[in-house]
Tab-separated table of C-alpha atoms in Angstrom:
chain	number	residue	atom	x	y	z
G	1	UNK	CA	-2.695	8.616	-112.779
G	2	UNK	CA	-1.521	8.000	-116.339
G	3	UNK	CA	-3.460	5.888	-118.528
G	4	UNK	CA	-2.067	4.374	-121.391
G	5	UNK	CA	-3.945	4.814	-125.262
G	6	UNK	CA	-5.054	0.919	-124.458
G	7	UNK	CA	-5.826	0.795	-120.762
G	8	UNK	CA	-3.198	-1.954	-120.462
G	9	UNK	CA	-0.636	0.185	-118.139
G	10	UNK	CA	-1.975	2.607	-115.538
G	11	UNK	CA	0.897	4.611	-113.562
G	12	UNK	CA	-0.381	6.096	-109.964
G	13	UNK	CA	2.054	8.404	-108.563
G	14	UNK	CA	1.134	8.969	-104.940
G	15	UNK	CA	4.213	11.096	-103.345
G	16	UNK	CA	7.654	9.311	-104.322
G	17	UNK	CA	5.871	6.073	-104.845
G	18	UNK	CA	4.990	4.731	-108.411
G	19	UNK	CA	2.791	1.757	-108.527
G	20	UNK	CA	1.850	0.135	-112.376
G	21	UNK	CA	-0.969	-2.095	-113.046
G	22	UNK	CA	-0.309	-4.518	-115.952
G	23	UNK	CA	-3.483	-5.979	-117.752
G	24	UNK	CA	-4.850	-4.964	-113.817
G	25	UNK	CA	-2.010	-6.679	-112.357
G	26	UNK	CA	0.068	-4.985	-109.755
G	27	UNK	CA	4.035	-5.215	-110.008
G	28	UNK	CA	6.692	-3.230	-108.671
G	29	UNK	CA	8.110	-0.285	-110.256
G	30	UNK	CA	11.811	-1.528	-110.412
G	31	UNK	CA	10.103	-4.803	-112.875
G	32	UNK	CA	8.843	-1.532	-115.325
G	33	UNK	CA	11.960	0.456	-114.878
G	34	UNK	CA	14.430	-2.393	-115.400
G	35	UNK	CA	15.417	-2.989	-119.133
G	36	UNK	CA	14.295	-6.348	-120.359
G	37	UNK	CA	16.725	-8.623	-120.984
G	38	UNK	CA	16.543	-10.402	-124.663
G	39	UNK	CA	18.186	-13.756	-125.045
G	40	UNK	CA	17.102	-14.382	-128.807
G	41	UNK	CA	15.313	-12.969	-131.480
G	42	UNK	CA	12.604	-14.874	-133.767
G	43	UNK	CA	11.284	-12.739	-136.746
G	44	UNK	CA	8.819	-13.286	-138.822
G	45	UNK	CA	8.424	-11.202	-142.404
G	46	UNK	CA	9.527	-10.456	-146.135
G	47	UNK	CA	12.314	-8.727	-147.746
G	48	UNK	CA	12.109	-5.632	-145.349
G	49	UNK	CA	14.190	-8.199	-142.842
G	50	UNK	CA	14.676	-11.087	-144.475
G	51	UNK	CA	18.326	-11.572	-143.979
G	52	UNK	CA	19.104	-14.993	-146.621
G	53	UNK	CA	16.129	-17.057	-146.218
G	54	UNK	CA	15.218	-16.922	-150.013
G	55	UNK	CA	18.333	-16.443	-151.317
G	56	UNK	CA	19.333	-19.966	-149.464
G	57	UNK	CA	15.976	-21.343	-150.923
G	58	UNK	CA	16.582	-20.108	-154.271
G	59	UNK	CA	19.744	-18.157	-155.758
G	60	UNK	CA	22.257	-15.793	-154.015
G	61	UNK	CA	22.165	-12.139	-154.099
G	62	UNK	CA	24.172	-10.857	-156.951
G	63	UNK	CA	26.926	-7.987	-156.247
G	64	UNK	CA	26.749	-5.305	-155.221
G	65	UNK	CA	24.263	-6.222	-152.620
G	66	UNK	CA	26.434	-5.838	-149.720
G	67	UNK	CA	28.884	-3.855	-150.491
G	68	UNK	CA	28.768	-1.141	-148.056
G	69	UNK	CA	29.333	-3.528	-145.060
G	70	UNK	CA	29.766	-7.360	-145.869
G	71	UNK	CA	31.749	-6.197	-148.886
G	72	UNK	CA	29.899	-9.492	-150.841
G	73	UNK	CA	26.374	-10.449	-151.522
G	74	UNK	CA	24.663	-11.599	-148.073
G	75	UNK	CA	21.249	-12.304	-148.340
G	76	UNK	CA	20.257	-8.924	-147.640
G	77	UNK	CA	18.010	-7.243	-150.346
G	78	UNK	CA	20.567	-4.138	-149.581
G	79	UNK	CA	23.922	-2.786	-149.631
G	80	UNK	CA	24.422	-3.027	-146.227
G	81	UNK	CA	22.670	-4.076	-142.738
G	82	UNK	CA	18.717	-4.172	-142.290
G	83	UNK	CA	16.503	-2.789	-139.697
G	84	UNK	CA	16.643	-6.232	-138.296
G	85	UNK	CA	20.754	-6.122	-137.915
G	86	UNK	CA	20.322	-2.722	-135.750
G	87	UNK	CA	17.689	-3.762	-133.970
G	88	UNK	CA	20.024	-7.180	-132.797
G	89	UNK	CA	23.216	-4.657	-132.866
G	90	UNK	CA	21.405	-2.626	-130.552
G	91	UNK	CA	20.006	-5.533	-128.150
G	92	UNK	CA	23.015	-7.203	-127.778
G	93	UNK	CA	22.071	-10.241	-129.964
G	94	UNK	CA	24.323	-11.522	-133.246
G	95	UNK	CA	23.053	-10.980	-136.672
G	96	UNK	CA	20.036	-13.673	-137.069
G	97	UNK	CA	20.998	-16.533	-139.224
G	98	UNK	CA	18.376	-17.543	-141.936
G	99	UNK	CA	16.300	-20.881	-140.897
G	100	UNK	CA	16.368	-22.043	-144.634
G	101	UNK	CA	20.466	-21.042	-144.149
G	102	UNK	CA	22.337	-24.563	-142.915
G	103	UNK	CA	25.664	-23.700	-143.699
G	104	UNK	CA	27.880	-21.941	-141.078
G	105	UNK	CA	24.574	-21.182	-138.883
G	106	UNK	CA	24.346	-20.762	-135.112
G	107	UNK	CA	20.417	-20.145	-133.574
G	108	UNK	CA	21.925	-19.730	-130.181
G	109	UNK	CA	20.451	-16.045	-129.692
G	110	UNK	CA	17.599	-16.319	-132.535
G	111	UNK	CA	16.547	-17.075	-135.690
G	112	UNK	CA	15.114	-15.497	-139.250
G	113	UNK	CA	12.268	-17.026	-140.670
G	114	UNK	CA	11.786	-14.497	-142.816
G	115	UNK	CA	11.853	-14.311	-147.197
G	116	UNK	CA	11.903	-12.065	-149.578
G	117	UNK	CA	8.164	-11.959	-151.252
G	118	UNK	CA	6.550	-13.324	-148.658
G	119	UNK	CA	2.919	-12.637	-147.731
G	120	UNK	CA	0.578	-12.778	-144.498
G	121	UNK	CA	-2.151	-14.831	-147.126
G	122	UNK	CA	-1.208	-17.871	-149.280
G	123	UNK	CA	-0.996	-16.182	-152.768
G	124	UNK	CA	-1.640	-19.037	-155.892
G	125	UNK	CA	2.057	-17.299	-157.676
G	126	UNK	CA	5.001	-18.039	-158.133
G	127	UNK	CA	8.523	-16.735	-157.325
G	128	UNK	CA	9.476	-16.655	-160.354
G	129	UNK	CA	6.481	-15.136	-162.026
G	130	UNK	CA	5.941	-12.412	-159.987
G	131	UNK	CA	8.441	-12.605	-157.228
G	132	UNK	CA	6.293	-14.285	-154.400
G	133	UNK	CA	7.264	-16.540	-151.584
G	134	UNK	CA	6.735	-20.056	-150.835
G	135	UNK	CA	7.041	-19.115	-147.579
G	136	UNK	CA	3.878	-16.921	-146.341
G	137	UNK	CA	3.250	-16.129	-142.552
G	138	UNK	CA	1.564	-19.400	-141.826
G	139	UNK	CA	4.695	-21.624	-143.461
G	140	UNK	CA	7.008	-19.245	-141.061
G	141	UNK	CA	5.087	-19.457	-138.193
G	142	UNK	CA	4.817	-24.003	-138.944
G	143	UNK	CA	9.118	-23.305	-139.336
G	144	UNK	CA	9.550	-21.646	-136.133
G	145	UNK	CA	7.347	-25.128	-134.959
G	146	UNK	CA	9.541	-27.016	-135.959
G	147	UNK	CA	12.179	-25.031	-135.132
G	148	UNK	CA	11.546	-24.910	-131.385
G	149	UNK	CA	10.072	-28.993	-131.449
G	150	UNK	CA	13.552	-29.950	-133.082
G	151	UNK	CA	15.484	-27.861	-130.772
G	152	UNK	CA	14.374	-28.682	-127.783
G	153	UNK	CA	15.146	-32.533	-128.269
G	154	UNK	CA	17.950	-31.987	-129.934
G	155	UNK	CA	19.599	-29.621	-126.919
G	156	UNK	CA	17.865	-32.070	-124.259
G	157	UNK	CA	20.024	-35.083	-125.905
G	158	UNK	CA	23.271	-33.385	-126.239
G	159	UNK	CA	25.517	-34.811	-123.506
G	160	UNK	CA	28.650	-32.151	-124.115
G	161	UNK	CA	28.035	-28.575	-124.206
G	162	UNK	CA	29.861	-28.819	-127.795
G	163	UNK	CA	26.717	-30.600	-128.696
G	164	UNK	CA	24.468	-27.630	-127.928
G	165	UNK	CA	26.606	-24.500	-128.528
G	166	UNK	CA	24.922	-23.912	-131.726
G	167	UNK	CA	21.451	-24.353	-130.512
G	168	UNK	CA	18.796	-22.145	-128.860
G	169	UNK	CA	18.096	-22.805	-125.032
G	170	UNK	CA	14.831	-24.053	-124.943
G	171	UNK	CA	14.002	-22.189	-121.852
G	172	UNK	CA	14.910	-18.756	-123.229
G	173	UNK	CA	11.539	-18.917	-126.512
G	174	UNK	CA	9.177	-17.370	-123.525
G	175	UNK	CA	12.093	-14.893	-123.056
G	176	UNK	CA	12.866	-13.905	-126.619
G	177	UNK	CA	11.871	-10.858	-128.798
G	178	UNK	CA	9.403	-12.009	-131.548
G	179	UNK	CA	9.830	-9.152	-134.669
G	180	UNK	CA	7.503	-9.394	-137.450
G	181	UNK	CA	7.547	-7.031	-140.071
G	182	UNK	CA	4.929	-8.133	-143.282
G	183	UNK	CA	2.034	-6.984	-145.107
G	184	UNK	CA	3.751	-4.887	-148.092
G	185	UNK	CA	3.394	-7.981	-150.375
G	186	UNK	CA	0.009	-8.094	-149.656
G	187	UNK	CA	-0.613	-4.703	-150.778
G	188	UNK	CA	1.090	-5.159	-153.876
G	189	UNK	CA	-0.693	-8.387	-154.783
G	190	UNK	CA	-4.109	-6.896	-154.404
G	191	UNK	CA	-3.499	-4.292	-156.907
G	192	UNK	CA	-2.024	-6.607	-159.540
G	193	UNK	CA	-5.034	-9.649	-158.926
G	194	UNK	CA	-7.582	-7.199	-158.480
G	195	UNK	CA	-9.999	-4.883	-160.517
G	196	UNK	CA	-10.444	-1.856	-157.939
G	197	UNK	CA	-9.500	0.294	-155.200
G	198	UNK	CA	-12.757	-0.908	-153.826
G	199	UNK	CA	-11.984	-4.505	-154.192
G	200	UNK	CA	-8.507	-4.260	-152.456
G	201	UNK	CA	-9.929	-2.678	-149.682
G	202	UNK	CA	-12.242	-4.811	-148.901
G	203	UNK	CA	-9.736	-7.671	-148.453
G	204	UNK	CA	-8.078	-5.918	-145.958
G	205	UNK	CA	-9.980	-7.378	-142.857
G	206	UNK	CA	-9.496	-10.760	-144.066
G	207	UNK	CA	-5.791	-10.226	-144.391
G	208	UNK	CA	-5.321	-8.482	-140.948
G	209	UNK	CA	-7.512	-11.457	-139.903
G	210	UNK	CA	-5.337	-14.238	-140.954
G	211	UNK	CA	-2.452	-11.992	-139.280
G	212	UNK	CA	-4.064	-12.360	-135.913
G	213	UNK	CA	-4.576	-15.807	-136.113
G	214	UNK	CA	-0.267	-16.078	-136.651
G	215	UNK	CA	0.036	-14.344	-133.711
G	216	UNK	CA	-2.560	-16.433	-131.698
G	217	UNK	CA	-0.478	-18.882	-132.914
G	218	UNK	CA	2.762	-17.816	-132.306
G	219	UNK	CA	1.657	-17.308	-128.608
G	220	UNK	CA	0.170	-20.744	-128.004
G	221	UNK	CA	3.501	-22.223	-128.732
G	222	UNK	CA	5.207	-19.623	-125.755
G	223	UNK	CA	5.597	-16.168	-127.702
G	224	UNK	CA	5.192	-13.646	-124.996
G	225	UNK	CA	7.385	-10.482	-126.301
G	226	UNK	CA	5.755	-9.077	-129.457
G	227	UNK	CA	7.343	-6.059	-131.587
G	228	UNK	CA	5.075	-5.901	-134.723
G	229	UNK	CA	5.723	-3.367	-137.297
G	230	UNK	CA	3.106	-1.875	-139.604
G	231	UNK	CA	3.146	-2.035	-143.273
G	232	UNK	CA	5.578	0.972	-145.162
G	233	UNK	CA	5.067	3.644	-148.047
G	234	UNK	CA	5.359	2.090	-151.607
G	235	UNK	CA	8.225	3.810	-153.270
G	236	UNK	CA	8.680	5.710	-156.119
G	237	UNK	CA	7.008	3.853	-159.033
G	238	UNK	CA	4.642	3.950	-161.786
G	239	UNK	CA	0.775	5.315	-161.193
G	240	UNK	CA	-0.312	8.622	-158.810
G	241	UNK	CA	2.226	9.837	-157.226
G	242	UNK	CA	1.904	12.387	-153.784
G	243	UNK	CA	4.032	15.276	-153.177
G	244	UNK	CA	6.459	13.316	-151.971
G	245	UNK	CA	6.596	10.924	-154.520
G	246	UNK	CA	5.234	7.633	-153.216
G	247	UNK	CA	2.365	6.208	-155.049
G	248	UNK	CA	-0.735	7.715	-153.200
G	249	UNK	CA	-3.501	4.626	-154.316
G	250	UNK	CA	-1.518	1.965	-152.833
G	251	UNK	CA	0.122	4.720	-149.562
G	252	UNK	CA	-4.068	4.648	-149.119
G	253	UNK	CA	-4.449	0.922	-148.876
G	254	UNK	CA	-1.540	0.757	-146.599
G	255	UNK	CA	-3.111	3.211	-144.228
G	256	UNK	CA	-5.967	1.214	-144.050
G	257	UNK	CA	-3.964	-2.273	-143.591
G	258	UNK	CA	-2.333	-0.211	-140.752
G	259	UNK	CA	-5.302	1.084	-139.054
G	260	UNK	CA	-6.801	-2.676	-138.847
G	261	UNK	CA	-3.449	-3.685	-137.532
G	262	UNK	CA	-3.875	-1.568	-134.383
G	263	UNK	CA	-7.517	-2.389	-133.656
G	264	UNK	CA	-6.715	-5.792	-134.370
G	265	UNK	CA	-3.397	-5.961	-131.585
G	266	UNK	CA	-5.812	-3.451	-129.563
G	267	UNK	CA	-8.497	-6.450	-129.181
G	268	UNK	CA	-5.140	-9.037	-129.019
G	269	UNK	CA	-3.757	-7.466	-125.706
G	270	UNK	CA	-6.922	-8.145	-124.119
G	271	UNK	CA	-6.808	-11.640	-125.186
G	272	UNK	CA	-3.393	-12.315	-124.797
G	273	UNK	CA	-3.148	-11.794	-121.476
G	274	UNK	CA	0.567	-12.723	-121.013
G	275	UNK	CA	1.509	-10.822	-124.034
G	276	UNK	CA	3.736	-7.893	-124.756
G	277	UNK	CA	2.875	-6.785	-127.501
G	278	UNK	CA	4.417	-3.432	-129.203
G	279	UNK	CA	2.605	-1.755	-132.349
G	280	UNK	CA	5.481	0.015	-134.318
G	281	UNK	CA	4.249	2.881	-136.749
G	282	UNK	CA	6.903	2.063	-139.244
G	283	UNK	CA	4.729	3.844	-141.926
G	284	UNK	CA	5.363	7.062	-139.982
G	285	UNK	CA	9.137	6.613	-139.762
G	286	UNK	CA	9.872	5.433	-143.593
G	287	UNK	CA	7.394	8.765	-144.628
G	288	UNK	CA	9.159	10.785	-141.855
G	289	UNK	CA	12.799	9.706	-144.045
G	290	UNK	CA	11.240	10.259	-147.527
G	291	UNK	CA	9.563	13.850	-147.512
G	292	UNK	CA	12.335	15.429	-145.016
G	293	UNK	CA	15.317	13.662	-147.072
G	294	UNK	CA	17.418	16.666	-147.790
G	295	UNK	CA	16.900	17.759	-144.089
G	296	UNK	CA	18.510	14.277	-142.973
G	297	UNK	CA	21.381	14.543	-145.300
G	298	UNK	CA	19.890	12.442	-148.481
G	299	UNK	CA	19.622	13.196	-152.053
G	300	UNK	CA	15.882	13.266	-153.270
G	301	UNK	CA	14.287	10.769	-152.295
G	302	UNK	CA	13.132	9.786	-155.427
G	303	UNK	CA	16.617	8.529	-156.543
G	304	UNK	CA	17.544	4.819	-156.786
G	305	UNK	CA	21.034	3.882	-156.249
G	306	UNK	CA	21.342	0.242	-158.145
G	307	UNK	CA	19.375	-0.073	-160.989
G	308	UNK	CA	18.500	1.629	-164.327
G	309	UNK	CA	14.409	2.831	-164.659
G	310	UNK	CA	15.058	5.085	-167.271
G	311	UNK	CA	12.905	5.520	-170.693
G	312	UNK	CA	10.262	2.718	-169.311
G	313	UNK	CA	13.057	0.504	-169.112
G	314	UNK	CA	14.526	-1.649	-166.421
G	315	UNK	CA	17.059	-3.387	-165.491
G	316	UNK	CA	17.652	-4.496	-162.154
G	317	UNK	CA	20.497	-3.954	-159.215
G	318	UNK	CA	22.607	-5.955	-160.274
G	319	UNK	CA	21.840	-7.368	-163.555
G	320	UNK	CA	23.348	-6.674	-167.448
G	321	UNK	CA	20.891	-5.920	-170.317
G	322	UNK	CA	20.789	-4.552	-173.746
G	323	UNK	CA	18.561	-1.739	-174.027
G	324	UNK	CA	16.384	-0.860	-177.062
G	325	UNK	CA	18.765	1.618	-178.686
G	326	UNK	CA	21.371	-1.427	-178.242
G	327	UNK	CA	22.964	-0.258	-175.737
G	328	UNK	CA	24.484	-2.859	-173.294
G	329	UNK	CA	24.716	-1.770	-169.645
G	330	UNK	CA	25.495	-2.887	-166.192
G	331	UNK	CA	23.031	-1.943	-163.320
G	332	UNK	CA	25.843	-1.323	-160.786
G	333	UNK	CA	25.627	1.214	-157.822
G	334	UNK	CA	25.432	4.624	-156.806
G	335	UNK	CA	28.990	6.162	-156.105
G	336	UNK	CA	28.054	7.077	-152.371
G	337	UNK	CA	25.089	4.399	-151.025
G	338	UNK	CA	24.984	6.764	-147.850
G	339	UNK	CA	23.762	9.618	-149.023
G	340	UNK	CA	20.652	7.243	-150.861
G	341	UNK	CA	17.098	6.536	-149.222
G	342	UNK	CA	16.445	3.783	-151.808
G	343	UNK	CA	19.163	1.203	-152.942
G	344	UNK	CA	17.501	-0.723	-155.562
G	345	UNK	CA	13.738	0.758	-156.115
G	346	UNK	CA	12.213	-1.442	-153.584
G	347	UNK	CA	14.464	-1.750	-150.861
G	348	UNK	CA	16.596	0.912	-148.634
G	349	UNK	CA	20.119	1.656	-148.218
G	350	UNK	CA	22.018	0.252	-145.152
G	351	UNK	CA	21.855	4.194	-144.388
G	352	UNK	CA	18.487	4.497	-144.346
G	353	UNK	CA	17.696	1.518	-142.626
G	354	UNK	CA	19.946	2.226	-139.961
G	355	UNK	CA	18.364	6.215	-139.938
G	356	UNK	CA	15.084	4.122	-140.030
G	357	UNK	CA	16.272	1.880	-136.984
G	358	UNK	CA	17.259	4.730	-134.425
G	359	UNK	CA	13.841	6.488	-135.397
G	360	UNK	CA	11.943	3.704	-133.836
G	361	UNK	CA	14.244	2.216	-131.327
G	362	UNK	CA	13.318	5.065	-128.589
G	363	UNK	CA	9.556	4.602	-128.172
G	364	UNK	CA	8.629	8.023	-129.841
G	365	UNK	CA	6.643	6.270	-132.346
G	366	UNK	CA	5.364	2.688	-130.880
G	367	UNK	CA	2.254	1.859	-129.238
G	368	UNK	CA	2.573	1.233	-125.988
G	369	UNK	CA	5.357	3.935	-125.398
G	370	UNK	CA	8.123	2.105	-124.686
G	371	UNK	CA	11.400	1.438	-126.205
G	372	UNK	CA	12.576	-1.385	-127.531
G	373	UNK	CA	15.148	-2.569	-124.388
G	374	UNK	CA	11.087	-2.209	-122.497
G	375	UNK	CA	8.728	-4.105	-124.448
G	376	UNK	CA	8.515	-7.410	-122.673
G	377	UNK	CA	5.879	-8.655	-120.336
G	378	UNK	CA	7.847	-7.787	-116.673
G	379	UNK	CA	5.377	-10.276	-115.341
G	380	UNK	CA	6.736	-13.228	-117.323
């Protein structure tokens, strides 16, 4: 008998016979063994997989975001594809179109409710004071709402299939993946609002708190296949830095987001008893990428390939600015994006995403074990 770390599968092998008991029901072996099939997508997050949502709210990505693939700006904090895009390449399912996007749009296999800056708590900033979201976890969670209330009379009232080609089936939400990938912003907040290391900790149960209550949420309204990645390293940056060069004060906060994450989806599979829900250590992958980078066939991790952070000045991916010596310069990339962990200071390359993507594709780092083509309720 194998148990798993939650008690929500138990394998009994008895001879050539394998019998699994799901949240202590029994099913049949070829419902575990069989991958699940994915009509759609819905994700849920910040800039990590956000792939136009605030650049449709507010302006475009400049050049030379997107270069490596799109070969033009496209939404994507990045030169290239996202964790999200591999994740859909390697599922079967198109690149998700933004839900603030309306032009040239299909939601047929998913949708992206997702923006740059957002936040699991409502933050009293702005986007353009410090970069933060309109759109928080709640307001995505109230889109999808909409989303799937709109939809569904809007596909039930289309008389041609013409009419619907461009909508989701409104049988397939209960069948969909449901990504969410948020809490960075968070982080980040609480050390620039608050006095202490103290004081941002001790926010962290009310965060992960209002988390759970998105997901409650989210699972009322027919979520049933959840793949929920933890919070990242910080980058590079000003402050402490580790050996490896992330910032070590807020790496510590983040370990302690993501240890409230899993006891809070622990006590959520209990409670969600038709759930599927898969805890990603994404933390463990981005840290695996950073302090091996040579070994994977990166320069130091530590570089930034659009963008100048030189002197204790910055200018930004993208962006022209005269310097204090009068200098006039051009932020433009790196010659060879591929062989970069970092693209702008913030964000990753396409390459590392997709390095990123394979890492936690196979199961070797979620929670329950099971890959991504796996993690759906096989009783639903």
């Amino acid at each position: 008998m194998i148990n798993s770390l939650l008690g929500i599968v138990v394998v009994s092998i008895v001879g050539f016979t394998i019998t699994v008991a799901y949240n202590d029901k029994v099913i049949d072996s070829t419902e575990v063994i069989a991958s699940c099939d994915f009509p759609a997508i819905y994700n849920f997050g910040d800039s990590n997989s956000d792939t136009g949502g605030i650049a449709a709210a507010f302006y475009p990505m400049a050049a030379p975001c997107g270069e490596s693939y799109f070969h033009r700006p496209a939404g994507r904090g990045s030169d290239g594809r996202l964790i999200i895009d591999f994740i859909a390449e390697h599922l079967g399912v198109p690149q998700l179109s933004p839900y603030l996007d309306t032009l040239g749009t299909s939601y047929r296999h998913g949708a992206n409710f997702a923006t740059g800056g957002a936040t699991i708590r409502r933050i009293n900033e702005s986007w353009f004071a410090n970069g933060v979201s309109p759109f928080p976890l709640d307001i995505q969670v109230e889109h999808y709402t909409q989303f799937k209330e709109r939809t569904t009379y809007f596909y039930n009232q289309g008389k041609e299939e013409s009419d619907k080609s461009r909508l989701a089936i409104p049988v397939e939400f209960s069948k969909a993946l449901y990504t969410i990938d948020i809490g960075q912003n968070d982080i980040s907040a609480a050390f620039r609002m608050l006095p202490n290391m103290e004081q941002v900790r001790a926010i962290i149960p009310d965060i992960i708190n209002q988390f759970a209550a998105q997901l409650r949420d989210l699972y009322k309204k027919g979520a049933r296949n959840l793949w929920i990645h933890n919070t990242g390293p910080i980058d590079p940056a000003a402050g402490y830095l580790d050996e490896h060069g992330c910032v070590k004060d807020m790496n510590d906060i983040a370990i302690a987001f993501n240890k409230h994450l899993f006891d809070m989806l622990t006590i959520l599979r209990i409670e969600l008893q038709q759930a599927a829900i898969t805890y990603v250590d994404l933390y463990k992958a981005k840290y695996e990428l950073i302090s091996n980078a040579k070994n994977q066939g990166f320069e130091e991790a530590s570089k930034i390939c659009c963008g100048y952070h030189e002197n204790g000045e910055d200018v930004w991916c993208g962006n022209k600015k005269r310097l204090n010596n009068g200098t006039e310069i051009y932020a433009g990339s790196c010659n060879n994006p591929s062989t970069v962990i970092s693209w702008d200071g913030v964000h990753y390359t396409q390459a590392a995403n997709h390095w990123i993507a394979n890492y936690i594709l196979n199961a070797s780092i979620s929670n329950p074990a099971l890959p991504i083509t796996k993690a759906c309720n096989p009783l639903h």
